[in-house]
Amino acid sequence: RDPRYSRAGPWAGALAPVSSFIGGVAAQEALKAVTGKFTPLRQFLYWDALEALPAPPPAAAECAPRGDRYDGSRAVIGEAALGALRRGRYFVVGAGALGCEWLKCLALLGAATDGGVVHVTDMDQIERSNLNRQFLFRKADVGRPKSTVAAEFIMKRVSGVTVEAHFCPIQDKPADWYRQFQVIVMGLDSIEARRWLNAMACSLVTFEVDMETGQRKPDLTSVIPLVDGGTEGFSGHVRVMYPCVSGCFECTLNLFPPQQAVPLCTIAETPRNAAHCILYAHLIEAPKQFGDEKQDKDDPAYQQWVFQRAEERAAQFNIPGVSLMHTQGVIKNIIPAIASTNAIVAAACANEVFKVLTNCAAYVNNNLMYIGGQGVYAPTFRYERSPECIVCGAGVQVEIASSATLTQLLEQLAADPRLRLKTPSLRCEAGALQDDPTLYMRGVLEAEYRPNLDKPLSQLFADGSVLLVTDPSVPSPCIKVAVKFASLALS
């Protein structure tokens, strides 16, 4: 479309994320043809990322080949953009299916080959079931940390790239450690981990006061962009978040329904679906059969045993749907995953990382959905910032009767889908009716504040007071909650 980048010109070349995206779509169409279960692409798909090309185009000398593995990238983006990638500092969170793809794309783009570094972390160890799509691992690696093996493989396969592996919780790293990065790429299967990283990135943002308007504005030099990817089956998403600038993960937390644990009494006494029957065999029957001996959930013999017991349980309650594949998914908590979808989503994420590092173009604003089960669709739309966001906004307002106790307020905060707190501590910012503004504190001083739990709120603080809430699930310094007393008493 742009003659300046014609293949006949000096900019002929290829970028790893583009190749990975197109290859993933082609592989997905092959799967559809073989299985006959999904709607194929209607003959033709055109996809480009021309907005990511440098403007104006680099000079011919910048794109000239130099006899290394990055000549293809250099031919497209030029030496200056390639240099930014080489010196970049990246944090890849997750070394699973998406993480393997990201590390591949980053390494083939030339990331962290000239003073830069890619840090990768994952708390999981390699299991046999990972080997069908997490291609940096081999059978001999089973049992080893994913992040360690992935780093070793990439550095061995692509000479010159620097990858540093971590095998620890992300919460173990101090805030100053996170400040070193230019971009954080997330491939997590946990909402809580996403919340924590999002809150950490927002807490690192510093603000300036506009002298003309008096408004606080984020200092863009302190903003570390987050690129988040996720897949399920033939679908996936790519989301780019600039903390305190665009809508953050916490702003849209209500899009994710709270995960409900299945009560053990339901599993043991009144199963209602196939998953309950499988969990009965796995959690209740297996300990009786095998005692303290830990069973390998990857062991085909154990999977078959659970499947057979679950079938028997399902027959007793006339419940259909128990299969070996379903059994494997339940006992291993497996999210349906296809290698081709991982390649497509990771490629789109890597393309956004390229934009962030080189400042060559605007990022996705700010969410892309990939839907490949019926044809191929990839619409984009924007998540807006929430003024009530507990991380990047002014906080939330809750309404409760003045006669309610502090215990009831804590329960309401825990159930609020905007908050989803685990073990909160409360302090009154203004409006306290006691000498000590602290209402409740977890930890060694908890016993001192326990008497407040049974007191009505009207004895603790005034109507409209703002409470400062701290909770280990959110690393923000505090969450602001404005409490308004309802006119009606609790029923």
PDB file of C-alpha atoms in Angstrom, residues 137-359:
ATOM      1  CA  PHE A 137      10.585 -27.172  26.940  1.00  0.00           C
ATOM      2  CA  ARG A 138      11.586 -30.786  26.361  1.00  0.00           C
ATOM      3  CA  LYS A 139      10.742 -34.055  28.099  1.00  0.00           C
ATOM      4  CA  ALA A 140      13.985 -33.944  30.072  1.00  0.00           C
ATOM      5  CA  ASP A 141      12.920 -30.577  31.533  1.00  0.00           C
ATOM      6  CA  VAL A 142       9.851 -31.938  33.355  1.00  0.00           C
ATOM      7  CA  GLY A 143      10.007 -30.878  37.000  1.00  0.00           C
ATOM      8  CA  ARG A 144      12.313 -27.901  36.436  1.00  0.00           C
ATOM      9  CA  PRO A 145      11.194 -24.235  36.807  1.00  0.00           C
ATOM     10  CA  LYS A 146       9.652 -22.882  33.615  1.00  0.00           C
ATOM     11  CA  SER A 147      11.388 -19.519  33.837  1.00  0.00           C
ATOM     12  CA  THR A 148      14.839 -21.067  34.241  1.00  0.00           C
ATOM     13  CA  VAL A 149      14.478 -23.457  31.318  1.00  0.00           C
ATOM     14  CA  ALA A 150      12.940 -20.798  29.070  1.00  0.00           C
ATOM     15  CA  ALA A 151      15.796 -18.371  29.761  1.00  0.00           C
ATOM     16  CA  GLU A 152      18.416 -21.044  29.119  1.00  0.00           C
ATOM     17  CA  PHE A 153      16.795 -22.124  25.846  1.00  0.00           C
ATOM     18  CA  ILE A 154      16.444 -18.592  24.465  1.00  0.00           C
ATOM     19  CA  MET A 155      20.011 -17.587  25.300  1.00  0.00           C
ATOM     20  CA  LYS A 156      21.338 -20.799  23.779  1.00  0.00           C
ATOM     21  CA  ARG A 157      19.211 -20.541  20.643  1.00  0.00           C
ATOM     22  CA  VAL A 158      19.657 -16.790  20.008  1.00  0.00           C
ATOM     23  CA  SER A 159      23.190 -15.704  20.785  1.00  0.00           C
ATOM     24  CA  GLY A 160      23.637 -12.298  22.372  1.00  0.00           C
ATOM     25  CA  VAL A 161      20.229 -11.961  24.023  1.00  0.00           C
ATOM     26  CA  THR A 162      20.243 -11.517  27.814  1.00  0.00           C
ATOM     27  CA  VAL A 163      17.438 -13.234  29.734  1.00  0.00           C
ATOM     28  CA  GLU A 164      17.349 -13.324  33.531  1.00  0.00           C
ATOM     29  CA  ALA A 165      15.073 -15.904  35.170  1.00  0.00           C
ATOM     30  CA  HIS A 166      13.241 -15.578  38.494  1.00  0.00           C
ATOM     31  CA  PHE A 167      11.472 -18.314  40.433  1.00  0.00           C
ATOM     32  CA  CYS A 168       9.672 -16.396  43.158  1.00  0.00           C
ATOM     33  CA  PRO A 169       6.357 -14.624  43.779  1.00  0.00           C
ATOM     34  CA  ILE A 170       6.067 -11.238  42.084  1.00  0.00           C
ATOM     35  CA  GLN A 171       5.185  -9.807  45.500  1.00  0.00           C
ATOM     36  CA  ASP A 172       8.722 -10.560  46.749  1.00  0.00           C
ATOM     37  CA  LYS A 173      10.252  -7.828  44.587  1.00  0.00           C
ATOM     38  CA  PRO A 174      10.370  -4.274  46.008  1.00  0.00           C
ATOM     39  CA  ALA A 175       8.850  -1.312  44.222  1.00  0.00           C
ATOM     40  CA  ASP A 176      12.258   0.077  43.225  1.00  0.00           C
ATOM     41  CA  TRP A 177      13.025  -3.171  41.388  1.00  0.00           C
ATOM     42  CA  TYR A 178      10.029  -2.619  39.112  1.00  0.00           C
ATOM     43  CA  ARG A 179      11.110   0.920  38.233  1.00  0.00           C
ATOM     44  CA  GLN A 180      13.896  -0.367  35.972  1.00  0.00           C
ATOM     45  CA  PHE A 181      11.543  -1.641  33.263  1.00  0.00           C
ATOM     46  CA  GLN A 182      10.280   0.088  30.140  1.00  0.00           C
ATOM     47  CA  VAL A 183       7.421  -2.358  29.638  1.00  0.00           C
ATOM     48  CA  ILE A 184       5.796  -5.227  31.545  1.00  0.00           C
ATOM     49  CA  VAL A 185       4.238  -8.070  29.546  1.00  0.00           C
ATOM     50  CA  MET A 186       1.678 -10.205  31.388  1.00  0.00           C
ATOM     51  CA  GLY A 187       0.617 -13.723  30.513  1.00  0.00           C
ATOM     52  CA  LEU A 188      -1.124 -14.759  33.710  1.00  0.00           C
ATOM     53  CA  ASP A 189      -3.951 -17.181  34.494  1.00  0.00           C
ATOM     54  CA  SER A 190      -4.756 -15.432  37.769  1.00  0.00           C
ATOM     55  CA  ILE A 191      -6.918 -12.351  38.250  1.00  0.00           C
ATOM     56  CA  GLU A 192      -5.284 -11.693  41.621  1.00  0.00           C
ATOM     57  CA  ALA A 193      -1.784 -11.600  40.106  1.00  0.00           C
ATOM     58  CA  ARG A 194      -2.991  -9.222  37.385  1.00  0.00           C
ATOM     59  CA  ARG A 195      -4.543  -6.962  40.030  1.00  0.00           C
ATOM     60  CA  TRP A 196      -1.333  -6.903  42.027  1.00  0.00           C
ATOM     61  CA  LEU A 197       0.903  -6.049  39.072  1.00  0.00           C
ATOM     62  CA  ASN A 198      -1.536  -3.403  37.855  1.00  0.00           C
ATOM     63  CA  ALA A 199      -1.629  -1.786  41.286  1.00  0.00           C
ATOM     64  CA  MET A 200       2.150  -1.904  41.559  1.00  0.00           C
ATOM     65  CA  ALA A 201       2.552  -0.150  38.195  1.00  0.00           C
ATOM     66  CA  CYS A 202       0.019   2.523  39.214  1.00  0.00           C
ATOM     67  CA  SER A 203       1.774   3.075  42.546  1.00  0.00           C
ATOM     68  CA  LEU A 204       5.019   3.879  40.712  1.00  0.00           C
ATOM     69  CA  VAL A 205       3.471   6.817  38.828  1.00  0.00           C
ATOM     70  CA  THR A 206       4.431  10.264  40.071  1.00  0.00           C
ATOM     71  CA  PHE A 207       2.306  13.346  39.449  1.00  0.00           C
ATOM     72  CA  GLU A 208       2.895  16.942  38.447  1.00  0.00           C
ATOM     73  CA  VAL A 209       0.583  19.907  39.082  1.00  0.00           C
ATOM     74  CA  ASP A 210      -0.426  21.904  36.032  1.00  0.00           C
ATOM     75  CA  MET A 211       0.298  25.519  36.998  1.00  0.00           C
ATOM     76  CA  GLU A 212      -2.502  26.845  34.767  1.00  0.00           C
ATOM     77  CA  THR A 213      -5.340  24.488  35.720  1.00  0.00           C
ATOM     78  CA  GLY A 214      -4.122  23.255  39.094  1.00  0.00           C
ATOM     79  CA  GLN A 215      -4.882  19.668  38.043  1.00  0.00           C
ATOM     80  CA  ARG A 216      -2.630  16.753  38.901  1.00  0.00           C
ATOM     81  CA  LYS A 217      -1.239  15.048  35.822  1.00  0.00           C
ATOM     82  CA  PRO A 218       0.879  11.893  35.690  1.00  0.00           C
ATOM     83  CA  ASP A 219       4.548  12.344  34.869  1.00  0.00           C
ATOM     84  CA  LEU A 220       4.790  10.221  31.725  1.00  0.00           C
ATOM     85  CA  THR A 221       8.447   9.403  32.412  1.00  0.00           C
ATOM     86  CA  SER A 222       7.298   7.418  35.470  1.00  0.00           C
ATOM     87  CA  VAL A 223       4.609   5.455  33.602  1.00  0.00           C
ATOM     88  CA  ILE A 224       5.519   1.821  32.842  1.00  0.00           C
ATOM     89  CA  PRO A 225       3.122   0.408  30.202  1.00  0.00           C
ATOM     90  CA  LEU A 226       1.493  -2.978  30.752  1.00  0.00           C
ATOM     91  CA  VAL A 227       0.752  -5.304  27.823  1.00  0.00           C
ATOM     92  CA  ASP A 228      -1.642  -8.075  28.842  1.00  0.00           C
ATOM     93  CA  GLY A 229      -2.518 -11.151  26.797  1.00  0.00           C
ATOM     94  CA  GLY A 230      -4.789 -14.112  27.350  1.00  0.00           C
ATOM     95  CA  THR A 231      -6.229 -16.992  25.339  1.00  0.00           C
ATOM     96  CA  GLU A 232      -8.952 -19.603  25.604  1.00  0.00           C
ATOM     97  CA  GLY A 233      -9.501 -22.031  22.771  1.00  0.00           C
ATOM     98  CA  PHE A 234      -9.788 -20.133  19.487  1.00  0.00           C
ATOM     99  CA  SER A 235     -10.203 -16.756  21.221  1.00  0.00           C
ATOM    100  CA  GLY A 236      -7.902 -14.307  22.940  1.00  0.00           C
ATOM    101  CA  HIS A 237      -7.275 -10.703  23.876  1.00  0.00           C
ATOM    102  CA  VAL A 238      -4.513  -8.112  23.817  1.00  0.00           C
ATOM    103  CA  ARG A 239      -4.743  -5.132  26.132  1.00  0.00           C
ATOM    104  CA  VAL A 240      -2.383  -2.176  26.508  1.00  0.00           C
ATOM    105  CA  MET A 241      -2.580  -0.173  29.729  1.00  0.00           C
ATOM    106  CA  TYR A 242      -0.766   3.020  30.587  1.00  0.00           C
ATOM    107  CA  PRO A 243      -1.171   3.286  34.386  1.00  0.00           C
ATOM    108  CA  CYS A 244      -3.071   6.397  35.522  1.00  0.00           C
ATOM    109  CA  VAL A 245      -3.399   7.484  31.865  1.00  0.00           C
ATOM    110  CA  SER A 246      -5.719   4.915  30.300  1.00  0.00           C
ATOM    111  CA  GLY A 247      -8.186   2.534  31.923  1.00  0.00           C
ATOM    112  CA  CYS A 248      -6.277   0.134  34.186  1.00  0.00           C
ATOM    113  CA  PHE A 249      -7.101  -3.493  34.988  1.00  0.00           C
ATOM    114  CA  GLU A 250      -8.832  -2.527  38.238  1.00  0.00           C
ATOM    115  CA  CYS A 251     -11.099  -0.092  36.344  1.00  0.00           C
ATOM    116  CA  THR A 252     -12.749  -3.060  34.621  1.00  0.00           C
ATOM    117  CA  LEU A 253     -12.586  -5.627  37.412  1.00  0.00           C
ATOM    118  CA  ASN A 254     -16.374  -5.940  37.389  1.00  0.00           C
ATOM    119  CA  LEU A 255     -16.099  -7.605  33.953  1.00  0.00           C
ATOM    120  CA  PHE A 256     -14.648 -10.650  35.689  1.00  0.00           C
ATOM    121  CA  PRO A 257     -17.197 -12.500  37.835  1.00  0.00           C
ATOM    122  CA  PRO A 258     -15.851 -13.589  41.239  1.00  0.00           C
ATOM    123  CA  GLN A 259     -14.590 -17.161  41.136  1.00  0.00           C
ATOM    124  CA  GLN A 260     -16.840 -19.304  43.278  1.00  0.00           C
ATOM    125  CA  ALA A 261     -15.408 -22.337  45.057  1.00  0.00           C
ATOM    126  CA  VAL A 262     -17.598 -25.437  45.043  1.00  0.00           C
ATOM    127  CA  PRO A 263     -18.612 -26.339  48.637  1.00  0.00           C
ATOM    128  CA  LEU A 264     -17.240 -29.731  49.630  1.00  0.00           C
ATOM    129  CA  CYS A 265     -20.672 -30.748  50.939  1.00  0.00           C
ATOM    130  CA  THR A 266     -22.103 -30.314  47.421  1.00  0.00           C
ATOM    131  CA  ILE A 267     -19.373 -32.504  45.950  1.00  0.00           C
ATOM    132  CA  ALA A 268     -19.830 -35.152  48.647  1.00  0.00           C
ATOM    133  CA  GLU A 269     -23.619 -35.236  48.932  1.00  0.00           C
ATOM    134  CA  THR A 270     -25.503 -33.553  46.088  1.00  0.00           C
ATOM    135  CA  PRO A 271     -23.435 -33.387  42.882  1.00  0.00           C
ATOM    136  CA  ARG A 272     -25.163 -31.441  40.125  1.00  0.00           C
ATOM    137  CA  ASN A 273     -22.812 -31.744  37.149  1.00  0.00           C
ATOM    138  CA  ALA A 274     -19.989 -33.825  35.713  1.00  0.00           C
ATOM    139  CA  ALA A 275     -17.287 -31.650  37.302  1.00  0.00           C
ATOM    140  CA  HIS A 276     -18.695 -32.386  40.771  1.00  0.00           C
ATOM    141  CA  CYS A 277     -18.423 -36.124  40.100  1.00  0.00           C
ATOM    142  CA  ILE A 278     -14.823 -35.773  38.919  1.00  0.00           C
ATOM    143  CA  LEU A 279     -13.892 -33.670  41.968  1.00  0.00           C
ATOM    144  CA  TYR A 280     -15.516 -36.287  44.214  1.00  0.00           C
ATOM    145  CA  ALA A 281     -13.231 -38.975  42.801  1.00  0.00           C
ATOM    146  CA  HIS A 282     -10.167 -36.703  42.903  1.00  0.00           C
ATOM    147  CA  LEU A 283     -10.642 -35.049  46.311  1.00  0.00           C
ATOM    148  CA  ILE A 284     -12.566 -37.608  48.328  1.00  0.00           C
ATOM    149  CA  GLU A 285     -12.073 -41.083  46.833  1.00  0.00           C
ATOM    150  CA  ALA A 286      -8.386 -40.743  45.923  1.00  0.00           C
ATOM    151  CA  PRO A 287      -7.161 -39.994  49.489  1.00  0.00           C
ATOM    152  CA  LYS A 288      -9.078 -43.061  50.698  1.00  0.00           C
ATOM    153  CA  GLN A 289      -7.532 -45.226  47.991  1.00  0.00           C
ATOM    154  CA  PHE A 290      -3.951 -43.930  48.043  1.00  0.00           C
ATOM    155  CA  GLY A 291      -3.588 -42.491  51.566  1.00  0.00           C
ATOM    156  CA  ASP A 292      -0.803 -39.935  51.963  1.00  0.00           C
ATOM    157  CA  GLU A 293       0.812 -40.932  48.661  1.00  0.00           C
ATOM    158  CA  LYS A 294       0.725 -37.879  46.376  1.00  0.00           C
ATOM    159  CA  GLN A 295      -0.669 -38.651  42.950  1.00  0.00           C
ATOM    160  CA  ASP A 296       0.773 -37.219  39.745  1.00  0.00           C
ATOM    161  CA  LYS A 297      -2.086 -35.458  37.947  1.00  0.00           C
ATOM    162  CA  ASP A 298      -0.175 -35.935  34.686  1.00  0.00           C
ATOM    163  CA  ASP A 299      -0.065 -39.725  35.145  1.00  0.00           C
ATOM    164  CA  PRO A 300      -2.379 -41.353  32.548  1.00  0.00           C
ATOM    165  CA  ALA A 301      -3.045 -44.247  34.942  1.00  0.00           C
ATOM    166  CA  TYR A 302      -4.235 -41.872  37.668  1.00  0.00           C
ATOM    167  CA  GLN A 303      -6.344 -39.890  35.197  1.00  0.00           C
ATOM    168  CA  GLN A 304      -7.971 -43.124  34.035  1.00  0.00           C
ATOM    169  CA  TRP A 305      -8.648 -44.142  37.647  1.00  0.00           C
ATOM    170  CA  VAL A 306     -10.340 -40.824  38.424  1.00  0.00           C
ATOM    171  CA  PHE A 307     -12.327 -41.036  35.183  1.00  0.00           C
ATOM    172  CA  GLN A 308     -13.674 -44.483  36.011  1.00  0.00           C
ATOM    173  CA  ARG A 309     -14.665 -43.503  39.576  1.00  0.00           C
ATOM    174  CA  ALA A 310     -16.288 -40.313  38.294  1.00  0.00           C
ATOM    175  CA  GLU A 311     -18.285 -42.338  35.758  1.00  0.00           C
ATOM    176  CA  GLU A 312     -19.567 -44.562  38.557  1.00  0.00           C
ATOM    177  CA  ARG A 313     -20.490 -41.518  40.639  1.00  0.00           C
ATOM    178  CA  ALA A 314     -22.266 -39.885  37.696  1.00  0.00           C
ATOM    179  CA  ALA A 315     -24.252 -43.055  37.019  1.00  0.00           C
ATOM    180  CA  GLN A 316     -25.565 -43.032  40.606  1.00  0.00           C
ATOM    181  CA  PHE A 317     -27.005 -39.531  40.139  1.00  0.00           C
ATOM    182  CA  ASN A 318     -27.913 -39.787  36.427  1.00  0.00           C
ATOM    183  CA  ILE A 319     -25.452 -37.037  35.496  1.00  0.00           C
ATOM    184  CA  PRO A 320     -24.142 -37.024  31.898  1.00  0.00           C
ATOM    185  CA  GLY A 321     -20.957 -35.501  30.505  1.00  0.00           C
ATOM    186  CA  VAL A 322     -18.098 -37.296  32.245  1.00  0.00           C
ATOM    187  CA  SER A 323     -15.280 -37.967  29.777  1.00  0.00           C
ATOM    188  CA  LEU A 324     -11.561 -38.585  30.032  1.00  0.00           C
ATOM    189  CA  MET A 325     -10.796 -35.202  28.469  1.00  0.00           C
ATOM    190  CA  HIS A 326     -13.135 -33.445  30.895  1.00  0.00           C
ATOM    191  CA  THR A 327     -11.522 -35.347  33.770  1.00  0.00           C
ATOM    192  CA  GLN A 328      -8.061 -34.164  32.730  1.00  0.00           C
ATOM    193  CA  GLY A 329      -9.272 -30.582  32.513  1.00  0.00           C
ATOM    194  CA  VAL A 330     -10.929 -30.604  35.951  1.00  0.00           C
ATOM    195  CA  ILE A 331      -8.177 -32.251  38.009  1.00  0.00           C
ATOM    196  CA  LYS A 332      -5.488 -30.081  36.404  1.00  0.00           C
ATOM    197  CA  ASN A 333      -7.634 -26.916  36.220  1.00  0.00           C
ATOM    198  CA  ILE A 334      -6.782 -26.656  32.546  1.00  0.00           C
ATOM    199  CA  ILE A 335      -7.946 -23.695  30.457  1.00  0.00           C
ATOM    200  CA  PRO A 336      -8.575 -24.866  26.862  1.00  0.00           C
ATOM    201  CA  ALA A 337      -5.496 -23.836  24.898  1.00  0.00           C
ATOM    202  CA  ILE A 338      -4.399 -24.141  21.274  1.00  0.00           C
ATOM    203  CA  ALA A 339      -0.844 -23.430  20.187  1.00  0.00           C
ATOM    204  CA  SER A 340      -1.933 -21.438  17.135  1.00  0.00           C
ATOM    205  CA  THR A 341      -4.045 -19.039  19.233  1.00  0.00           C
ATOM    206  CA  ASN A 342      -1.099 -18.510  21.575  1.00  0.00           C
ATOM    207  CA  ALA A 343       1.087 -17.628  18.572  1.00  0.00           C
ATOM    208  CA  ILE A 344      -1.477 -15.140  17.236  1.00  0.00           C
ATOM    209  CA  VAL A 345      -2.105 -13.337  20.541  1.00  0.00           C
ATOM    210  CA  ALA A 346       1.559 -13.303  21.554  1.00  0.00           C
ATOM    211  CA  ALA A 347       2.498 -11.875  18.150  1.00  0.00           C
ATOM    212  CA  ALA A 348      -0.015  -9.054  18.543  1.00  0.00           C
ATOM    213  CA  CYS A 349       1.326  -8.380  22.064  1.00  0.00           C
ATOM    214  CA  ALA A 350       4.927  -8.346  20.788  1.00  0.00           C
ATOM    215  CA  ASN A 351       3.889  -5.838  18.126  1.00  0.00           C
ATOM    216  CA  GLU A 352       2.568  -3.559  20.878  1.00  0.00           C
ATOM    217  CA  VAL A 353       5.790  -3.980  22.867  1.00  0.00           C
ATOM    218  CA  PHE A 354       7.693  -2.925  19.746  1.00  0.00           C
ATOM    219  CA  LYS A 355       5.573   0.245  19.520  1.00  0.00           C
ATOM    220  CA  VAL A 356       6.117   1.036  23.205  1.00  0.00           C
ATOM    221  CA  LEU A 357       9.900   0.633  23.045  1.00  0.00           C
ATOM    222  CA  THR A 358      10.420   2.567  19.818  1.00  0.00           C
ATOM    223  CA  ASN A 359       7.628   5.182  20.164  1.00  0.00           C
TER     224      ASN A 359
END
